[in-house]
Coordinates of C-alpha atoms and ligand atoms in Angstrom, one line a residue:
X3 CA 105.0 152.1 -1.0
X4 CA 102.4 154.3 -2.2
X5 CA 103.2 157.5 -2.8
X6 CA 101.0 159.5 -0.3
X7 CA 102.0 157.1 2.1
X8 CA 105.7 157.5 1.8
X9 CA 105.2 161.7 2.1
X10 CA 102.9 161.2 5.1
X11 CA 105.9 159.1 6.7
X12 CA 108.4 161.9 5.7
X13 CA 106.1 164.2 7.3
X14 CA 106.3 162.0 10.1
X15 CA 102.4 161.3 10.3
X16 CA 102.3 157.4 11.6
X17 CA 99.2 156.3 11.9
X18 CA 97.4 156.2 15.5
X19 CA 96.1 153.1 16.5
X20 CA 94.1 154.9 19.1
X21 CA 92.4 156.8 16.5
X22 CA 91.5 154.2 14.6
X23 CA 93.8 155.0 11.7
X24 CA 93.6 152.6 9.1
X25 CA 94.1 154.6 6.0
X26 CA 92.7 153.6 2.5
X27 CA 94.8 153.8 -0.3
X28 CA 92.8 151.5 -2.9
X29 CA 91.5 153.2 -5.9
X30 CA 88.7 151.3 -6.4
X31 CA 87.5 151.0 -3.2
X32 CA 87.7 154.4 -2.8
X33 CA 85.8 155.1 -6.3
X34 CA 83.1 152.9 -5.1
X35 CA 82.5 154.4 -1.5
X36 CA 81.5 157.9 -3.5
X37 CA 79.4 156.0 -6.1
X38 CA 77.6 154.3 -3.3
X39 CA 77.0 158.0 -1.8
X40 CA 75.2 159.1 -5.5
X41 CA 76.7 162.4 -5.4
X42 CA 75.1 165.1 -7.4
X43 CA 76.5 168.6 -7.6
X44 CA 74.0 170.1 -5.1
X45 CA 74.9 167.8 -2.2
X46 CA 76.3 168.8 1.0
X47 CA 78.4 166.1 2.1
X48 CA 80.0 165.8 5.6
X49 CA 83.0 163.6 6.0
X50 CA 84.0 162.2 9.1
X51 CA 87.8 161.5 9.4
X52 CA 89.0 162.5 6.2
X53 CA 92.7 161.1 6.9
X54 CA 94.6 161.9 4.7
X55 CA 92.2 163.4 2.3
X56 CA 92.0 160.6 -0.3
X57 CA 88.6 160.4 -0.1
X58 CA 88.0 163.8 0.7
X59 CA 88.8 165.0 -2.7
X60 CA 87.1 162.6 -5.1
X61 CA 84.1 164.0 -2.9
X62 CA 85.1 167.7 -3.6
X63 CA 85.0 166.8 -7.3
X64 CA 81.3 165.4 -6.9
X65 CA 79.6 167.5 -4.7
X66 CA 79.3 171.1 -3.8
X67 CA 80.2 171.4 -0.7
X68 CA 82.5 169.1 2.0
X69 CA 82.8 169.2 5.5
X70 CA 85.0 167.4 6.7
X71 CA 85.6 166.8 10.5
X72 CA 89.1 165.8 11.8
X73 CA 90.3 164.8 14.8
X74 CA 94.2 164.3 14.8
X75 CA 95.9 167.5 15.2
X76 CA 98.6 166.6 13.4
X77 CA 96.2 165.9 9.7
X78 CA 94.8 169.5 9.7
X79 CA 97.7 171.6 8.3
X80 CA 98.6 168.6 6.0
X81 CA 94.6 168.1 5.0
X82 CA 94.8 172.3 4.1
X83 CA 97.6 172.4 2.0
X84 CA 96.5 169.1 0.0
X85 CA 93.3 170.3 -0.3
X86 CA 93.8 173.6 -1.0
X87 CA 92.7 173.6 -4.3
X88 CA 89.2 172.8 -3.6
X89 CA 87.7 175.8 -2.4
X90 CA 84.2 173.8 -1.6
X91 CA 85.8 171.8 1.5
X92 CA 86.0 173.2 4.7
X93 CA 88.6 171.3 7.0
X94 CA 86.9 171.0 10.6
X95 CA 89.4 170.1 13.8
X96 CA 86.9 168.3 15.9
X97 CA 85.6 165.4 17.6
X98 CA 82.6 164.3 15.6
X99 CA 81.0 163.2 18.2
X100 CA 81.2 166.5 20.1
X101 CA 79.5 168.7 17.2
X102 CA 76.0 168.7 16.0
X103 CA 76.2 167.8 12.4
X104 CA 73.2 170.0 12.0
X105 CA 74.7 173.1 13.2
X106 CA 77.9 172.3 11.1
X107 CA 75.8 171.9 8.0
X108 CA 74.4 175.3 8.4
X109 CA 76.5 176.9 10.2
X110 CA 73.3 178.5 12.9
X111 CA 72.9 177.5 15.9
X112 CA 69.4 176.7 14.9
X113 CA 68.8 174.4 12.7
X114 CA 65.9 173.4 10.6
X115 CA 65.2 169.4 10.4
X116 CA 65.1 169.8 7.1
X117 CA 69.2 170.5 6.8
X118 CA 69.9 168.3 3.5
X119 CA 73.1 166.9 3.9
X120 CA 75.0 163.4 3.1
X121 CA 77.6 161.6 5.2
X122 CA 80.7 159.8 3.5
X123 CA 83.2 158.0 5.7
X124 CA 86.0 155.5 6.5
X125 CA 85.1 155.4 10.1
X126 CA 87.2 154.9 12.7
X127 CA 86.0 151.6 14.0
X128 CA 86.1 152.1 17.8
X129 CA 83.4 155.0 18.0
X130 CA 81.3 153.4 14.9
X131 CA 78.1 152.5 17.1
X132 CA 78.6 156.1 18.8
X133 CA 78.9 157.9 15.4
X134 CA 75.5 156.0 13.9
X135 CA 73.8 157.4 17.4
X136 CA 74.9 160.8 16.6
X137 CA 73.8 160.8 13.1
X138 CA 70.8 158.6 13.4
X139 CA 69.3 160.6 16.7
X140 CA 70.8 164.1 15.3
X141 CA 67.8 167.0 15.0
X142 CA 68.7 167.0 11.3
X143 CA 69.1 163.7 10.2
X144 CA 70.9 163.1 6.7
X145 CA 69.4 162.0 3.8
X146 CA 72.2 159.0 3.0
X147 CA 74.9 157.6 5.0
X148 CA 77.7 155.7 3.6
X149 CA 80.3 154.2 6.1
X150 CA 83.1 151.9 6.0
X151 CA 82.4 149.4 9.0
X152 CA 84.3 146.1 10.3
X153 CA 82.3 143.4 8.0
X154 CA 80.4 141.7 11.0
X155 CA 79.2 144.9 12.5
X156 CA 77.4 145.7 8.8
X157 CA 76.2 142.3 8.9
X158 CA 75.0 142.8 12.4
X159 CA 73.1 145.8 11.5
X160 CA 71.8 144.7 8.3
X161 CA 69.9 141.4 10.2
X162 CA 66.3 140.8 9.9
X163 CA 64.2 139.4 12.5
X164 CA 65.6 136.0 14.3
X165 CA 69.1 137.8 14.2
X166 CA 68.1 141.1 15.3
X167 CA 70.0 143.1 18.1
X168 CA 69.5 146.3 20.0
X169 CA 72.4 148.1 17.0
X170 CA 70.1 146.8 14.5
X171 CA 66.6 148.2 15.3
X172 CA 68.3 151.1 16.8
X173 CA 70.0 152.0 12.8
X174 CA 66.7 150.4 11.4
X175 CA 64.4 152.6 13.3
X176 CA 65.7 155.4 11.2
X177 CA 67.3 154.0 8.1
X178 CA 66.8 151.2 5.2
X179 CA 70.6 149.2 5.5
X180 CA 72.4 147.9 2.6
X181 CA 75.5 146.9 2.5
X182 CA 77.4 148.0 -0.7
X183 CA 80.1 145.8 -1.2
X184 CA 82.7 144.3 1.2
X185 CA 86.4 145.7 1.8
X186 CA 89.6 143.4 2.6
X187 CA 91.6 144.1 5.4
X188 CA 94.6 144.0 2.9
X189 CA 92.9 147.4 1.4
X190 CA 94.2 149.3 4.5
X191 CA 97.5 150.6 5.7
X192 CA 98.2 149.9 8.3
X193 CA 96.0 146.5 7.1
X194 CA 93.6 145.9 10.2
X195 CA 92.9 142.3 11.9
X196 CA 89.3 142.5 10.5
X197 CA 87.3 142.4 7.2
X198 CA 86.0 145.3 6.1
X199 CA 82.1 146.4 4.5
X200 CA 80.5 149.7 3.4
X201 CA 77.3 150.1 4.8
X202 CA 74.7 152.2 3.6
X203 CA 71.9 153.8 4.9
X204 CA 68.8 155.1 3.4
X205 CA 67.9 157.5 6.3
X206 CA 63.9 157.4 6.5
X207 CA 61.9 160.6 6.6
X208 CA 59.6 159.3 9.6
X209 CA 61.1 156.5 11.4
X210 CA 60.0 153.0 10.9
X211 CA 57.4 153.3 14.5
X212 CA 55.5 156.5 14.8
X213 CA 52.8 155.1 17.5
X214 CA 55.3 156.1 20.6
X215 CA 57.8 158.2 21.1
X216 CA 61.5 156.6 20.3
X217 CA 62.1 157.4 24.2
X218 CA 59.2 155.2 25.0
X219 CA 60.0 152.7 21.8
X220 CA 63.6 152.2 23.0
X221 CA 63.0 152.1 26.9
X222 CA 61.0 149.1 25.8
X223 CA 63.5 147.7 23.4
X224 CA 66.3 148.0 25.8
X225 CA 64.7 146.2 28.6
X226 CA 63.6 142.9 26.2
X227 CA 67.5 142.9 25.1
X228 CA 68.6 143.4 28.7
X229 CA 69.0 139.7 29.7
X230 CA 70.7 137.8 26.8
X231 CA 69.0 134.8 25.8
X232 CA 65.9 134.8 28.2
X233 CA 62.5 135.0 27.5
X234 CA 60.9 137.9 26.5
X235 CA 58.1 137.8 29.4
X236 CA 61.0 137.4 31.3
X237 CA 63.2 140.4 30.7
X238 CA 60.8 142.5 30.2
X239 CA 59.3 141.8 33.7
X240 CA 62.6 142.1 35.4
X241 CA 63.9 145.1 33.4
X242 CA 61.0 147.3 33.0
X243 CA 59.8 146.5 37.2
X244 CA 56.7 145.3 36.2
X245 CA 54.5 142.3 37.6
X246 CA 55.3 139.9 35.3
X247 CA 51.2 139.3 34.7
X248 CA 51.1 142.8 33.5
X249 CA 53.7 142.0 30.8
X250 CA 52.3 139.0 29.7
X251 CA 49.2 140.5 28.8
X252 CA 50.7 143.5 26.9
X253 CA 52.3 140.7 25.1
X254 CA 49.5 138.9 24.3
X255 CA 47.5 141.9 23.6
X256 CA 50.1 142.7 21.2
X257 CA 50.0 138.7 19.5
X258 CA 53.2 138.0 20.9
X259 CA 54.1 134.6 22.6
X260 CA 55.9 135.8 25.8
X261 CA 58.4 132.9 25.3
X262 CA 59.8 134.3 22.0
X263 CA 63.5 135.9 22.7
X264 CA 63.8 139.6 21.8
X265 CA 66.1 138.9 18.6
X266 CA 62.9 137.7 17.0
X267 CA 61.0 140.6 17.0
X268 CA 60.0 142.8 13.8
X269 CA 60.6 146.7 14.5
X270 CA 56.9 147.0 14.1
X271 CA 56.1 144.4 16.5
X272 CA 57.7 146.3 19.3
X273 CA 56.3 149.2 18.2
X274 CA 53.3 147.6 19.2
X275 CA 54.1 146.5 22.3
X276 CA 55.7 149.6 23.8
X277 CA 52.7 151.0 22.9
X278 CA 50.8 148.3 25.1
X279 CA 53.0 147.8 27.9
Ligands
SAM328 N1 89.3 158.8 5.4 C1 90.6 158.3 5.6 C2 90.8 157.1 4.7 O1 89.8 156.6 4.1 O2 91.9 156.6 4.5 C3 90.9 157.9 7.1 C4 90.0 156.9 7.7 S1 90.6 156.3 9.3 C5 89.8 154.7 9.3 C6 89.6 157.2 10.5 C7 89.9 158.7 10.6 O3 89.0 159.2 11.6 C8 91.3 159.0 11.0 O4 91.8 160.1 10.2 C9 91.2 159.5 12.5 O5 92.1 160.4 12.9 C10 89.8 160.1 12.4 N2 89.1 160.2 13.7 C11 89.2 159.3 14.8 N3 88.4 159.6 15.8 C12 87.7 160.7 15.3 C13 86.6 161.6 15.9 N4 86.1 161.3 17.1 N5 86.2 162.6 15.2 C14 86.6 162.9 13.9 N6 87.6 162.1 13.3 C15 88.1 161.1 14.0

């Protein structure tokens, strides 16, 4: 057993299912989620989940500062004493999804867009479209993202148009996807029913629209993916309350065929047509 493993046991720290606790213990994975971050020493990094602070500390010897955001009670006095020694990470008891990573990063209540800061992470898989939200939509963006996803969702958001779904041009509305290599489930303890990938995200300084709002861009988005497989005319019409007339001419005045299906839509093409419609 490894050994961090068999002192978090004595401590009597099982891992939660329920907070998606699948901890990685693989050297080399672990080297290669920080080398996919490209740490300097000026970065601000904000971890989400540290765990058991395996990542956490090859972070703390790349970067100048860590925040890193907890959520299991029971990991925060552990997390302090292992990481005591590294006096540039702070150890945050939260839910992530509860705190403004902008506000964090600064620690003001107002905060500046321009709040440089990376995010590292082994997410925990059930809030992983939740956490992108919050990043992605956060007042101060980050500059890189690097997350450990289940394999298929990275995939998912990684698509190009044909395969395209509402997660994907919601993360590539703000950010260039990668995906940086790919994780086995045997990697994890306790080892997970899925494949793993680490996803990375070159956060864009303007998103990829800048014609309409993304209130406007996604109200239009939403509606086309609202009815699974129909046509777009279709879904649009029904979705948005319009006369379906109406939408078909937006479409056309946007050089759309209203019979396409809204996975085969560029980012830029629906730009366009929330623009029109
Ligand atoms: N970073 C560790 C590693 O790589 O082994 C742990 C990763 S584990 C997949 C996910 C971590 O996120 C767990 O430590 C879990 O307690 C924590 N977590 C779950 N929900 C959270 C939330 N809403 N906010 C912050 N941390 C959360």
């Amino acid at each position: 057993m490894h050994p961090l493993l068999a002192e978090a046991r004595r401590l009597g720290l099982h891992p939660k299912r329920s907070l998606g606790q699948n901890f990685l213990l693989d050297d080399v994975h672990l080297d290669r989620i920080a080398q996919a971050a490209e740490l300097v020493d000026t970065d601000t990094v904000l971890e989400i989940g540290p765990g058991l602070g395996v990542l956490t500390t090859r972070l703390a010897q790349q970067a100048a500062r860590v925040i890193a955001v907890e959520l299991d009670d029971r990991l925060i006095e552990y997390l302090e004493t292992r990481l005591a020694d590294y006096s540039n990470v702070q150890i945050v008891h939260g839910d992530i999804l509860e705190v403004d990573p902008g506000q964090l990063i600064s620690g003001a209540p107002t905060v500046s867009p321009s709040v440089a800061y990376k995010v590292v992470a082994n997410l925990p898989y059930y809030i992983t479209s939740a956490v992108l939200r919050h990043l992605l939509e956060a007042h101060a963006r980050p500059t890189r993202a690097v997350v450990m996803v289940q394999k298929e969702v990275a995939e998912r958001i990684c698509a190009t148009p044909g395969n395209l779904s509402l997660l994907a041009i919601s993360v590539q509305f703000y950010a260039e996807p990668s995906i940086a290599h790919r994780v086995p489930a045997r990697a994890f303890y306790p080892v997970p029913k899925v494949d793993s990938a680490v996803l990375r995200l070159d956060v864009r300084p303007q998103p990829a629209v800048t014609s309409v709002t993304p209130e406007r861009y996604f109200r239009v988005v939403r509606a086309g993916f609202g009815q699974k497989r129909k046509q777009l005319g279709n879904s649009l019409s029904a979705n948005l309350g319009l006369p379906k007339a109406q939408v078909v001419a937006a479409l056309e005045a946007a050089h759309i065929d209203p019979r396409r299906r809204a996975e085969t839509l560029s980012l830029a093409e629906w730009g366009e047509l929330s623009r029109l419609v």
